[in-house]
Amino acid sequence: MPKIRRIAISTGGGDAPGLNAVIRAVVLASIQRGWECYGIREGYNGLLTPDLYPEGGVFLLNRASVAGITHLGGTILGTTNRGNPLRFPVEQPDGSIVEIDRGDELVERFRAAGLDALITVGGDGSLSIGYELARRGLRVVGVPKTIDNDLDRTFMTFGFDTAVSFATECLDRLHTTATSHRRIMVVEVMGRYAGWIALHSGIAGNADVVLIPEIPYDIEKVAESIRGRDKGGRGYSIVVVAEGATPRGGEVSVLGKAVGQAEKLGGVGEKIALQLEEKTGKEARTVVLGHLLRGGSPTSFDRLVALRFGAAAVRALDEGQSSVMVSLAPPTVRYEPLADAIRRMKLVSTDSDTVVTAREIGICFGD
Ligand code: F6P
């Protein structure tokens, strides 16, 4: 295997707290080995559309570039969920969008830039691209990122703990206003087709109802549990709903879908609030936490995991590994084949002790 001298790092998909910590660890661990580390701007756009970046689509990251960024949200490289090189959206003269495969061109541009290996930090989309680039000849190591925690073959992704902590703090705040007004507060959280954020924040934040995609809900059951709380004198209820939650026999609530992008989920919270007002005669309000869950400073847990992931990714390249993903397997980190990591989405297991605990402390799942 040829010796590594220059590596590149790319962050793709939705941002997540901890990305900058990964970048810092990758850069410092590379410098320690005598390697150079380059950042690719906004996914792979820095290589594919360099003209968009007058300051350089690919740029050298040194100690100064990563000083004091561990605690910062976002990513100093920028990110995108539109620049899939394998399905690159190109606008046609008539305004329509056609997707083309620029994967081979990306591999060529990568090599022409003198880069020997790639660390890709992302969710299922970015890691699938990483897998394909490895198949086409690049040396690639993936780092699992997403607030949704829906990536398989890792105990947890970084970003998730920060999202759950923030959602929990919001639920704490909503309790006092819900109690004062004797209202139903419906809190919609992100998570795509998995209920991790809703489940964990719902339990930690003392929600009364938690609705997740893995357990389709019956709105009548939800209303019944709220009426039961009212009879018991509680007067208010907190309902946490994952954006991907679906009514039994119904569909996920989709706001839209653009070419080359994933479905945009949302709106289920408002629907549920209206239905609950009708069924219980109580006032209901909806709070959508949305992108707030992706912002802010990573928790110390996420910082540490992100730094460990970054350093482990460089270690993997140094050991000659490729087409693997760094994975958290407490108490250690290890490596999983990228092919296995992207095979399926990690959903909440409905018989897990977390779900059982929730039921045992009286949380209603609407089933
Ligand atoms: O995957 C992270 C995530 O925040 C999901 O929870 C959410 O459905 C999606 O990204 C939103 O993406 P966008 O930034 O395109 O609105």
Coordinates of C-alpha atoms and ligand atoms in Angstrom, one line a residue:
M1 CA 0.0 0.0 0.0
P2 CA 1.5 3.4 -1.0
K3 CA 2.5 5.7 1.9
I4 CA 0.1 8.4 2.9
R5 CA 1.3 11.9 2.8
R6 CA -1.9 14.0 2.2
I7 CA -5.4 13.2 3.3
A8 CA -8.7 15.1 2.8
I9 CA -11.7 15.4 5.1
S10 CA -15.2 16.2 4.0
T11 CA -18.4 16.8 6.0
G12 CA -21.7 16.0 4.3
G13 CA -25.4 16.0 4.9
G14 CA -27.1 17.9 7.8
D15 CA -24.7 19.5 10.3
A16 CA -24.4 18.0 13.8
P17 CA -22.7 19.3 16.9
G18 CA -19.3 17.7 17.1
L19 CA -18.3 18.0 13.5
N20 CA -15.6 20.6 14.3
A21 CA -14.2 18.3 17.1
V22 CA -13.8 15.5 14.5
I23 CA -12.1 17.9 12.1
R24 CA -9.7 19.1 14.9
A25 CA -8.7 15.5 15.9
V26 CA -8.2 14.5 12.3
V27 CA -6.0 17.5 11.5
L28 CA -3.9 17.2 14.7
A29 CA -3.5 13.4 14.4
S30 CA -2.5 13.8 10.8
I31 CA 0.1 16.5 11.6
Q32 CA 1.5 14.3 14.3
R33 CA 2.2 11.6 11.6
G34 CA 3.8 14.1 9.3
W35 CA 0.8 14.1 6.9
E36 CA -1.0 17.1 5.5
C37 CA -4.7 17.3 5.9
Y38 CA -6.9 19.2 3.4
G39 CA -10.5 20.3 3.9
I40 CA -13.0 19.9 1.0
R41 CA -15.7 22.6 1.1
E42 CA -19.4 21.7 1.4
G43 CA -19.4 18.0 0.9
Y44 CA -17.5 17.3 -2.4
N45 CA -18.5 20.6 -4.0
G46 CA -15.1 22.1 -3.3
L47 CA -13.7 19.5 -5.7
L48 CA -16.6 19.3 -8.2
T49 CA -17.4 23.0 -8.5
P50 CA -14.2 24.8 -7.4
D51 CA -15.2 28.0 -9.2
L52 CA -17.8 28.6 -6.6
Y53 CA -15.0 29.0 -4.0
P54 CA -12.7 31.9 -4.8
E55 CA -10.7 31.1 -1.6
G56 CA -10.2 27.5 -2.8
G57 CA -12.5 24.5 -2.9
V58 CA -9.9 22.4 -1.2
F59 CA -7.6 24.0 1.4
L60 CA -4.8 23.1 3.8
L61 CA -5.9 22.8 7.4
N62 CA -3.1 23.6 9.9
R63 CA -3.0 23.9 13.7
A64 CA -4.3 27.4 13.5
S65 CA -7.3 26.4 11.4
V66 CA -8.5 24.1 14.1
A67 CA -7.5 26.0 17.2
G68 CA -10.4 26.5 19.6
I69 CA -13.1 24.8 17.5
T70 CA -13.9 21.7 19.6
H71 CA -16.9 23.4 21.3
L72 CA -18.3 25.1 18.2
G73 CA -21.4 23.8 16.5
G74 CA -21.6 23.6 12.7
T75 CA -18.6 22.7 10.5
I76 CA -15.7 25.0 9.4
L77 CA -15.8 23.1 6.0
G78 CA -19.4 23.8 5.3
T79 CA -21.8 21.0 4.3
T80 CA -24.6 20.3 1.9
N81 CA -27.3 17.7 1.4
R82 CA -27.5 18.5 -2.3
G83 CA -24.1 17.7 -3.7
N84 CA -24.3 13.9 -4.0
P85 CA -21.5 13.3 -6.7
L86 CA -23.2 10.1 -7.8
R87 CA -26.5 11.9 -8.4
F88 CA -25.2 15.4 -9.0
P89 CA -28.1 17.8 -9.9
V90 CA -27.5 19.7 -13.1
E91 CA -29.9 22.4 -14.3
Q92 CA -31.0 22.0 -17.9
P93 CA -31.7 24.9 -20.3
D94 CA -35.4 24.4 -19.8
G95 CA -35.0 24.8 -16.0
S96 CA -35.5 21.1 -15.2
I97 CA -33.0 19.2 -13.1
V98 CA -31.2 16.1 -14.3
E99 CA -29.0 14.0 -12.0
I100 CA -25.7 12.8 -13.4
D101 CA -23.0 10.4 -11.9
R102 CA -19.8 12.4 -11.3
G103 CA -18.2 9.8 -9.1
D104 CA -15.4 8.8 -11.5
E105 CA -14.7 12.5 -12.2
L106 CA -14.5 13.1 -8.4
V107 CA -12.0 10.2 -8.0
E108 CA -9.9 11.7 -10.8
R109 CA -10.0 15.2 -9.3
F110 CA -9.1 13.8 -5.9
R111 CA -6.0 12.1 -7.3
A112 CA -5.1 15.1 -9.4
A113 CA -5.1 17.2 -6.2
G114 CA -2.4 14.8 -4.9
L115 CA -4.7 13.4 -2.2
D116 CA -4.0 9.9 -0.9
A117 CA -7.0 9.1 1.3
L118 CA -10.4 10.5 2.4
I119 CA -12.1 10.8 5.7
T120 CA -15.8 11.3 5.2
V121 CA -17.9 12.5 8.1
G122 CA -21.6 12.0 7.6
G123 CA -24.8 10.0 7.9
D124 CA -26.1 7.2 5.8
G125 CA -26.1 9.3 2.6
S126 CA -22.5 10.5 3.0
L127 CA -21.3 7.0 4.1
S128 CA -23.0 5.4 1.1
I129 CA -21.1 7.8 -1.2
G130 CA -17.9 7.0 0.7
Y131 CA -18.5 3.3 0.2
E132 CA -19.0 3.8 -3.6
L133 CA -15.9 6.0 -3.8
A134 CA -13.9 3.2 -2.1
R135 CA -15.3 0.7 -4.6
R136 CA -14.0 3.0 -7.3
G137 CA -10.5 3.0 -5.9
L138 CA -10.2 5.7 -3.2
R139 CA -8.9 4.9 0.3
V140 CA -11.9 5.9 2.5
V141 CA -12.7 5.9 6.2
G142 CA -16.1 7.0 7.4
V143 CA -17.1 8.7 10.6
P144 CA -20.7 8.3 11.7
K145 CA -22.5 11.6 12.3
T146 CA -26.2 12.4 12.8
I147 CA -28.4 13.9 15.5
D148 CA -30.9 11.2 14.4
N149 CA -28.8 8.3 15.8
D150 CA -30.2 6.1 13.0
L151 CA -26.9 4.7 11.7
D152 CA -26.4 1.0 12.2
R153 CA -23.2 -0.7 13.5
T154 CA -22.4 2.0 16.0
F155 CA -23.7 2.3 19.6
M156 CA -24.2 6.0 19.0
T157 CA -23.5 8.7 16.5
F158 CA -22.1 12.0 17.7
G159 CA -24.6 14.9 17.7
F160 CA -27.3 12.7 19.2
D161 CA -26.5 13.4 22.8
T162 CA -26.5 17.2 22.2
A163 CA -29.8 17.1 20.4
V164 CA -31.4 15.0 23.2
S165 CA -30.0 17.3 25.9
F166 CA -31.4 20.4 24.2
A167 CA -34.8 18.8 23.6
T168 CA -34.9 17.7 27.3
E169 CA -34.1 21.2 28.4
C170 CA -37.0 22.5 26.2
L171 CA -39.4 19.9 27.7
D172 CA -38.4 21.1 31.2
R173 CA -39.2 24.7 30.2
L174 CA -42.5 23.7 28.6
H175 CA -43.7 21.9 31.7
T176 CA -44.1 25.1 33.7
T177 CA -46.1 26.8 31.0
A178 CA -48.2 23.7 30.3
T179 CA -49.0 23.4 34.0
S180 CA -49.8 27.1 34.4
H181 CA -52.3 27.0 31.4
R182 CA -53.5 23.5 31.9
R183 CA -52.7 22.9 28.2
I184 CA -51.5 20.1 26.0
M185 CA -48.1 21.0 24.6
V186 CA -47.1 19.0 21.5
V187 CA -43.4 19.1 20.9
E188 CA -42.2 17.9 17.4
V189 CA -38.6 16.8 17.2
M190 CA -36.4 15.7 14.3
G191 CA -35.2 12.2 13.7
R192 CA -36.3 11.2 10.2
Y193 CA -37.8 7.7 10.2
A194 CA -36.4 6.8 13.7
G195 CA -37.7 7.8 17.1
W196 CA -34.4 8.0 19.0
I197 CA -34.5 11.7 19.8
A198 CA -38.2 11.6 20.8
L199 CA -37.8 8.5 22.9
H200 CA -34.7 9.6 24.8
S201 CA -35.7 13.2 25.4
G202 CA -39.3 12.2 26.1
I203 CA -38.2 9.9 28.9
A204 CA -35.5 12.3 30.3
G205 CA -37.9 15.3 30.0
N206 CA -40.9 13.6 31.7
A207 CA -43.2 13.6 28.7
D208 CA -46.6 11.9 29.2
V209 CA -46.9 10.7 25.6
V210 CA -44.1 9.8 23.2
L211 CA -45.0 9.0 19.5
I212 CA -42.3 7.4 17.4
P213 CA -42.2 5.9 13.9
E214 CA -41.5 2.4 15.2
I215 CA -44.9 2.4 17.1
P216 CA -47.7 3.7 14.9
Y217 CA -50.2 5.6 17.1
D218 CA -53.9 5.6 17.5
I219 CA -54.9 9.2 18.2
E220 CA -57.9 7.9 20.3
K221 CA -55.5 6.1 22.6
V222 CA -53.5 9.3 23.0
A223 CA -56.7 11.3 23.8
E224 CA -57.8 8.7 26.3
S225 CA -54.5 8.9 28.2
I226 CA -54.8 12.7 28.3
R227 CA -58.4 12.5 29.6
G228 CA -57.2 10.0 32.2
R229 CA -54.5 12.5 33.4
D230 CA -57.2 15.2 33.6
K231 CA -59.5 12.9 35.7
G232 CA -56.5 12.3 38.0
G233 CA -56.2 16.1 38.4
R234 CA -53.1 16.7 36.3
G235 CA -54.7 19.1 33.9
Y236 CA -51.8 19.4 31.5
S237 CA -50.0 16.9 29.2
I238 CA -46.7 17.0 27.3
V239 CA -46.7 15.0 24.0
V240 CA -43.4 14.5 22.3
V241 CA -43.8 13.5 18.6
A242 CA -41.0 12.4 16.3
E243 CA -41.3 14.1 12.8
G244 CA -41.5 10.6 11.3
A245 CA -44.3 9.3 13.6
T246 CA -47.3 7.8 11.7
P247 CA -50.9 7.1 12.7
R248 CA -51.8 3.5 12.6
G249 CA -52.6 2.6 8.9
G250 CA -51.6 6.2 7.9
E251 CA -48.7 7.9 6.2
V252 CA -45.7 9.9 7.4
S253 CA -46.2 13.7 7.2
V254 CA -44.1 15.1 4.3
L255 CA -43.6 18.8 3.7
G256 CA -42.0 18.3 0.3
K257 CA -39.3 16.7 -1.8
A258 CA -36.8 18.4 -4.2
V259 CA -34.8 16.5 -6.9
G260 CA -31.6 15.0 -5.4
Q261 CA -32.8 15.6 -1.8
A262 CA -34.4 13.4 0.8
E263 CA -38.0 13.9 1.8
K264 CA -38.6 16.9 4.0
L265 CA -40.5 15.6 7.0
G266 CA -42.6 17.8 9.3
G267 CA -46.1 18.9 10.2
V268 CA -47.2 15.9 12.3
G269 CA -47.1 17.9 15.5
E270 CA -49.6 20.5 14.3
K271 CA -52.0 17.7 13.0
I272 CA -51.8 15.9 16.4
A273 CA -52.5 19.1 18.3
L274 CA -55.6 19.9 16.3
Q275 CA -56.9 16.3 16.7
L276 CA -56.3 16.4 20.4
E277 CA -58.1 19.7 20.9
E278 CA -61.1 18.2 19.1
K279 CA -61.0 15.0 21.1
T280 CA -60.3 16.4 24.6
G281 CA -61.8 19.8 24.4
K282 CA -58.5 21.2 25.8
E283 CA -56.3 23.9 24.4
A284 CA -53.2 22.5 22.6
R285 CA -50.1 24.3 21.4
T286 CA -47.4 23.0 19.1
V287 CA -43.6 23.7 19.4
V288 CA -41.4 22.5 16.5
L289 CA -37.8 22.2 17.7
G290 CA -36.5 21.5 14.2
H291 CA -33.0 22.8 13.3
L292 CA -32.5 24.1 16.9
L293 CA -31.6 20.5 17.7
R294 CA -28.7 20.7 15.3
G295 CA -27.2 24.0 16.6
G296 CA -25.2 25.0 19.7
S297 CA -22.2 23.6 21.4
P298 CA -21.8 19.8 21.6
T299 CA -22.1 18.2 25.0
S300 CA -18.9 17.0 26.6
F301 CA -20.1 13.4 25.6
D302 CA -20.3 14.4 22.0
R303 CA -17.0 16.3 22.0
L304 CA -15.2 13.3 23.4
V305 CA -16.8 10.8 21.0
A306 CA -16.1 13.2 18.1
L307 CA -12.5 13.6 19.1
R308 CA -12.1 9.9 19.5
F309 CA -13.7 9.2 16.2
G310 CA -11.5 11.7 14.4
A311 CA -8.3 10.3 15.9
A312 CA -9.5 6.7 15.2
A313 CA -10.2 7.5 11.6
V314 CA -6.6 8.7 11.1
R315 CA -5.4 5.6 12.9
A316 CA -7.4 3.4 10.6
L317 CA -5.8 5.0 7.5
D318 CA -2.3 4.6 9.1
E319 CA -3.0 0.9 9.7
G320 CA -3.9 0.5 6.0
Q321 CA -7.6 0.1 6.4
S322 CA -10.1 1.3 3.9
S323 CA -13.9 1.2 3.3
V324 CA -14.5 1.0 7.1
M325 CA -16.5 3.2 9.5
V326 CA -15.3 4.1 12.9
S327 CA -17.8 2.8 15.4
L328 CA -18.5 3.4 19.1
A329 CA -18.6 0.1 20.9
P330 CA -18.3 1.1 24.6
P331 CA -15.8 1.2 26.2
T332 CA -13.8 1.4 23.0
V333 CA -14.0 2.4 19.3
R334 CA -13.6 -0.1 16.6
Y335 CA -14.1 -0.4 12.8
E336 CA -17.0 -1.8 10.9
P337 CA -17.1 -2.4 7.1
L338 CA -18.8 0.5 5.4
A339 CA -20.9 -2.0 3.5
D340 CA -22.5 -3.3 6.7
A341 CA -23.0 0.2 8.2
I342 CA -25.1 1.4 5.3
R343 CA -27.1 -1.7 4.8
R344 CA -30.0 -0.7 7.0
M345 CA -31.3 2.1 9.2
K346 CA -31.0 1.6 13.0
L347 CA -34.5 1.9 14.4
V348 CA -35.7 1.8 18.0
S349 CA -36.3 -1.7 19.1
T350 CA -39.8 -1.8 20.5
D351 CA -38.9 -4.4 23.1
S352 CA -35.7 -2.6 24.3
D353 CA -35.4 -1.9 27.9
T354 CA -35.7 1.9 27.2
V355 CA -39.2 1.4 25.7
V356 CA -40.1 -1.0 28.5
T357 CA -38.9 1.5 31.1
A358 CA -41.0 4.3 29.4
R359 CA -44.1 2.1 29.6
E360 CA -43.3 1.2 33.2
I361 CA -43.2 4.8 34.3
G362 CA -46.5 5.5 32.6
I363 CA -45.6 7.0 29.2
C364 CA -48.2 6.4 26.6
F365 CA -47.0 5.4 23.0
G366 CA -50.5 5.7 21.6
D367 CA -50.7 2.0 20.9
Ligands
F6P1 O1 -30.7 14.0 9.4 C1 -30.7 15.1 10.2 C2 -31.9 15.9 10.0 O2 -31.8 17.1 10.9 C3 -33.2 15.2 10.2 O3 -33.5 15.0 11.6 C4 -34.2 16.0 9.5 O4 -35.3 15.3 9.0 C5 -33.4 16.5 8.3 O5 -32.0 16.4 8.7 C6 -33.6 18.0 7.9 O6 -32.8 18.3 6.9 P1 -32.7 19.8 6.3 O7 -31.5 20.4 6.9 O8 -32.5 19.6 4.8 O9 -34.0 20.5 6.6

